[in-house]
Amino acid sequence: MAGLAAVSGRGAPGAGAPAALKLPEPRRSGRCSLEEALSQRRSVREYAGSPATLAEVAQLLWAAQGITAPEGRRSAPSAGALYPLEIYVVSGQVEGLAPGVYKYLPAAHALRQVAEGDRRRDLAPAALEQSCVREAPLVLVLAGVYARTSVKYGSRAPRYVHMEAGHAAQNVCLQATALALGSVPVGAFEDARVRRVAGLEEGEEPLYLLPVGRR
C-alpha cells in the first residue's frame, strides 16, 4: 500500500489487531472558496473511470470527522461532543490503497483495514442496485452509534445522531466539490446488507452511503 505508513492501531478492538495505516496530512486551505463550493455543489451519480488519489480520500475523511483542535474537536458539530459517527471507506479504485473496506480513525488520521477485496459489487445490491455505488472509485459509509449519545440525551439521541450525520455528509459533499470531485448522498439501502458488506461493528447503524468519484 504505497503512500501509507503503519502506526499504532489505536481505536482497533482486541489484542493483535492490525496496525493502522497513516493517511496523508489534510490541507487546511485551498483554491476553492466556501462560497464557490456551495454554489457548485450538485449530486453527481456518474463518474469518469479514473481512480481517486489517497490524498483526496484523506481530505474527504478529514472533512467528515477530522480532528480540528488540540482538545479533539472535530470538523462536524456533535451534540455534547460525544461523536457517535464512524466512517468506513469501501475502496475500489484508489491510488495507493488496495481494494477493501477500511475504518477511519480520526485521532490518528489513519485507516484500519476490516476487509480485503473490492466490495462495491456487493454494496450496490444492498443499495437497490444504484449504479453510482458500483461505479464510484470509493464509497464512504457513515454509521451511527446511538448509545454514545443516549447516555446524555436519552430518547432524543437518534435525532441528534441523524443531525450530525447530515453535518458530516454535507462536509463531504462540499469537500468533494472543492476537490473537483462529484458525490451524492444515498439513503436508499438495506441496513442489514450494508452492515454485513462494510463489516460494521456491533451497535453501529448505517445512515448514509456517499459515493465519490471524478466528474
GROMACS .gro file of C-alpha atoms in nm:
model
  215
    1MET     CA    1   0.000   0.000   0.000
    2ALA     CA    2   0.228   0.275  -0.124
    3GLY     CA    3   0.181   0.611   0.039
    4LEU     CA    4   0.065   0.472   0.374
    5ALA     CA    5   0.281   0.431   0.682
    6ALA     CA    6   0.188   0.192   0.961
    7VAL     CA    7   0.114   0.346   1.301
    8SER     CA    8  -0.033   0.219   1.623
    9GLY     CA    9  -0.373   0.057   1.575
   10ARG     CA   10  -0.540   0.300   1.814
   11GLY     CA   11  -0.914   0.251   1.814
   12ALA     CA   12  -0.890  -0.106   1.688
   13PRO     CA   13  -1.059  -0.364   1.910
   14GLY     CA   14  -0.877  -0.660   2.058
   15ALA     CA   15  -0.515  -0.754   2.105
   16GLY     CA   16  -0.321  -0.830   1.792
   17ALA     CA   17  -0.541  -0.609   1.576
   18PRO     CA   18  -0.377  -0.494   1.250
   19ALA     CA   19  -0.175  -0.175   1.262
   20ALA     CA   20  -0.342   0.142   1.143
   21LEU     CA   21  -0.228   0.297   0.818
   22LYS     CA   22  -0.139   0.664   0.841
   23LEU     CA   23  -0.304   0.894   0.586
   24PRO     CA   24  -0.151   1.199   0.415
   25GLU     CA   25  -0.197   1.513   0.621
   26PRO     CA   26  -0.509   1.713   0.527
   27ARG     CA   27  -0.485   2.059   0.379
   28ARG     CA   28  -0.626   2.348   0.580
   29SER     CA   29  -0.661   2.583   0.283
   30GLY     CA   30  -0.737   2.553  -0.086
   31ARG     CA   31  -0.810   2.741  -0.405
   32CYS     CA   32  -1.189   2.690  -0.394
   33SER     CA   33  -1.373   2.921  -0.156
   34LEU     CA   34  -1.663   2.805   0.059
   35GLU     CA   35  -1.895   3.023  -0.146
   36GLU     CA   36  -1.777   2.861  -0.469
   37ALA     CA   37  -1.820   2.513  -0.324
   38LEU     CA   38  -2.173   2.593  -0.208
   39SER     CA   39  -2.261   2.735  -0.549
   40GLN     CA   40  -2.112   2.445  -0.747
   41ARG     CA   41  -2.224   2.151  -0.530
   42ARG     CA   42  -2.456   1.914  -0.713
   43SER     CA   43  -2.549   1.549  -0.671
   44VAL     CA   44  -2.328   1.360  -0.916
   45ARG     CA   45  -2.414   0.997  -0.992
   46GLU     CA   46  -2.190   0.930  -1.293
   47TYR     CA   47  -1.811   0.924  -1.274
   48ALA     CA   48  -1.511   0.909  -1.502
   49GLY     CA   49  -1.316   0.584  -1.498
   50SER     CA   50  -1.004   0.736  -1.342
   51PRO     CA   51  -0.915   0.644  -0.983
   52ALA     CA   52  -0.923   0.872  -0.680
   53THR     CA   53  -0.598   0.954  -0.502
   54LEU     CA   54  -0.506   0.869  -0.147
   55ALA     CA   55  -0.467   1.240  -0.067
   56GLU     CA   56  -0.826   1.301  -0.185
   57VAL     CA   57  -0.956   1.018   0.035
   58ALA     CA   58  -0.766   1.160   0.331
   59GLN     CA   59  -0.913   1.505   0.271
   60LEU     CA   60  -1.270   1.370   0.243
   61LEU     CA   61  -1.235   1.175   0.568
   62TRP     CA   62  -1.089   1.475   0.749
   63ALA     CA   63  -1.381   1.687   0.625
   64ALA     CA   64  -1.626   1.429   0.760
   65GLN     CA   65  -1.480   1.367   1.107
   66GLY     CA   66  -1.125   1.500   1.120
   67ILE     CA   67  -0.967   1.647   1.432
   68THR     CA   68  -0.952   2.026   1.409
   69ALA     CA   69  -0.840   2.132   1.759
   70PRO     CA   70  -0.586   2.009   2.018
   71GLU     CA   71  -0.863   1.907   2.259
   72GLY     CA   72  -1.006   1.667   1.997
   73ARG     CA   73  -1.287   1.873   1.847
   74ARG     CA   74  -1.390   1.756   1.501
   75SER     CA   75  -1.488   1.910   1.169
   76ALA     CA   76  -1.863   1.845   1.219
   77PRO     CA   77  -2.062   1.964   1.524
   78SER     CA   78  -2.170   1.696   1.769
   79ALA     CA   79  -2.426   1.713   2.049
   80GLY     CA   80  -2.232   1.712   2.374
   81ALA     CA   81  -1.910   1.646   2.178
   82LEU     CA   82  -1.994   1.273   2.206
   83TYR     CA   83  -1.906   1.195   1.841
   84PRO     CA   84  -2.130   0.895   1.765
   85LEU     CA   85  -2.030   0.867   1.399
   86GLU     CA   86  -1.800   0.606   1.247
   87ILE     CA   87  -1.674   0.635   0.888
   88TYR     CA   88  -1.583   0.343   0.662
   89VAL     CA   89  -1.421   0.357   0.319
   90VAL     CA   90  -1.521   0.099   0.059
   91SER     CA   91  -1.222   0.130  -0.174
   92GLY     CA   92  -1.224   0.001  -0.530
   93GLN     CA   93  -1.005   0.237  -0.734
   94VAL     CA   94  -0.783   0.446  -0.509
   95GLU     CA   95  -0.418   0.502  -0.598
   96GLY     CA   96  -0.201   0.373  -0.314
   97LEU     CA   97  -0.482   0.192  -0.134
   98ALA     CA   98  -0.565  -0.172  -0.203
   99PRO     CA   99  -0.930  -0.255  -0.270
  100GLY     CA  100  -1.104  -0.333   0.055
  101VAL     CA  101  -1.301  -0.184   0.343
  102TYR     CA  102  -1.128   0.047   0.590
  103LYS     CA  103  -1.237   0.218   0.910
  104TYR     CA  104  -1.130   0.578   0.970
  105LEU     CA  105  -0.953   0.651   1.299
  106PRO     CA  106  -0.990   1.028   1.349
  107ALA     CA  107  -0.747   1.066   1.640
  108ALA     CA  108  -0.464   0.913   1.435
  109HIS     CA  109  -0.591   1.034   1.093
  110ALA     CA  110  -0.540   0.677   0.979
  111LEU     CA  111  -0.721   0.377   0.836
  112ARG     CA  112  -0.762   0.027   0.974
  113GLN     CA  113  -0.847  -0.241   0.721
  114VAL     CA  114  -1.150  -0.450   0.813
  115ALA     CA  115  -1.198  -0.647   0.488
  116GLU     CA  116  -0.999  -0.725   0.174
  117GLY     CA  117  -1.113  -0.710  -0.186
  118ASP     CA  118  -1.339  -0.484  -0.390
  119ARG     CA  119  -1.678  -0.483  -0.214
  120ARG     CA  120  -1.852  -0.233  -0.441
  121ARG     CA  121  -2.034  -0.506  -0.635
  122ASP     CA  122  -2.166  -0.640  -0.306
  123LEU     CA  123  -2.258  -0.296  -0.179
  124ALA     CA  124  -2.453  -0.193  -0.491
  125PRO     CA  125  -2.724  -0.462  -0.449
  126ALA     CA  126  -2.758  -0.355  -0.086
  127ALA     CA  127  -2.825  -0.003  -0.222
  128LEU     CA  128  -3.105  -0.121  -0.453
  129GLU     CA  129  -2.863  -0.162  -0.747
  130GLN     CA  130  -2.779   0.207  -0.771
  131SER     CA  131  -2.506   0.235  -1.034
  132CYS     CA  132  -2.328   0.521  -0.856
  133VAL     CA  133  -2.243   0.285  -0.570
  134ARG     CA  134  -2.098   0.027  -0.807
  135GLU     CA  135  -1.908   0.268  -1.033
  136ALA     CA  136  -1.760   0.525  -0.792
  137PRO     CA  137  -1.394   0.458  -0.711
  138LEU     CA  138  -1.483   0.478  -0.344
  139VAL     CA  139  -1.790   0.489  -0.124
  140LEU     CA  140  -1.794   0.634   0.227
  141VAL     CA  141  -2.026   0.460   0.472
  142LEU     CA  142  -2.142   0.680   0.759
  143ALA     CA  143  -2.261   0.484   1.061
  144GLY     CA  144  -2.403   0.599   1.394
  145VAL     CA  145  -2.370   0.460   1.744
  146TYR     CA  146  -2.687   0.578   1.919
  147ALA     CA  147  -2.571   0.453   2.261
  148ARG     CA  148  -2.291   0.712   2.274
  149THR     CA  149  -2.541   0.994   2.256
  150SER     CA  150  -2.827   0.837   2.454
  151VAL     CA  151  -2.617   0.823   2.773
  152LYS     CA  152  -2.660   1.200   2.792
  153TYR     CA  153  -2.965   1.282   2.580
  154GLY     CA  154  -3.189   0.977   2.624
  155SER     CA  155  -3.474   0.947   2.375
  156ARG     CA  156  -3.355   1.249   2.174
  157ALA     CA  157  -3.032   1.069   2.081
  158PRO     CA  158  -3.148   0.941   1.739
  159ARG     CA  159  -3.245   1.294   1.636
  160TYR     CA  160  -2.904   1.431   1.733
  161VAL     CA  161  -2.715   1.145   1.567
  162HIS     CA  162  -2.909   1.195   1.243
  163MET     CA  163  -2.843   1.568   1.252
  164GLU     CA  164  -2.474   1.501   1.296
  165ALA     CA  165  -2.471   1.258   1.006
  166GLY     CA  166  -2.620   1.534   0.791
  167HIS     CA  167  -2.349   1.777   0.902
  168ALA     CA  168  -2.075   1.527   0.815
  169ALA     CA  169  -2.230   1.432   0.481
  170GLN     CA  170  -2.257   1.795   0.374
  171ASN     CA  171  -1.894   1.846   0.470
  172VAL     CA  172  -1.802   1.556   0.243
  173CYS     CA  173  -2.009   1.692  -0.045
  174LEU     CA  174  -1.855   2.038  -0.016
  175GLN     CA  175  -1.503   1.899   0.017
  176ALA     CA  176  -1.559   1.680  -0.288
  177THR     CA  177  -1.672   1.986  -0.483
  178ALA     CA  178  -1.363   2.180  -0.374
  179LEU     CA  179  -1.150   1.889  -0.500
  180ALA     CA  180  -1.331   1.889  -0.838
  181LEU     CA  181  -1.490   1.556  -0.749
  182GLY     CA  182  -1.853   1.450  -0.766
  183SER     CA  183  -2.053   1.296  -0.483
  184VAL     CA  184  -2.410   1.207  -0.393
  185PRO     CA  185  -2.569   1.119  -0.057
  186VAL     CA  186  -2.752   0.785  -0.076
  187GLY     CA  187  -3.010   0.686   0.183
  188ALA     CA  188  -3.192   0.407  -0.001
  189PHE     CA  189  -3.033   0.080   0.110
  190GLU     CA  190  -3.095  -0.234   0.312
  191ASP     CA  191  -2.941  -0.177   0.653
  192ALA     CA  192  -2.855  -0.539   0.730
  193ARG     CA  193  -2.680  -0.594   0.397
  194VAL     CA  194  -2.479  -0.272   0.422
  195ARG     CA  195  -2.383  -0.364   0.776
  196ARG     CA  196  -2.258  -0.702   0.660
  197VAL     CA  197  -2.074  -0.584   0.347
  198ALA     CA  198  -1.900  -0.296   0.525
  199GLY     CA  199  -1.817  -0.502   0.831
  200LEU     CA  200  -1.978  -0.263   1.077
  201GLU     CA  201  -1.917  -0.336   1.443
  202GLU     CA  202  -2.189  -0.416   1.695
  203GLY     CA  203  -2.400  -0.111   1.772
  204GLU     CA  204  -2.306   0.073   1.453
  205GLU     CA  205  -2.606   0.154   1.231
  206PRO     CA  206  -2.558   0.260   0.865
  207LEU     CA  207  -2.701   0.606   0.798
  208TYR     CA  208  -2.554   0.724   0.466
  209LEU     CA  209  -2.366   0.597   0.164
  210LEU     CA  210  -2.156   0.860  -0.011
  211PRO     CA  211  -2.015   0.754  -0.349
  212VAL     CA  212  -1.733   0.984  -0.462
  213GLY     CA  213  -1.555   0.998  -0.797
  214ARG     CA  214  -1.405   1.216  -1.063
  215ARG     CA  215  -1.661   1.406  -1.266
   0.00000   0.00000   0.00000
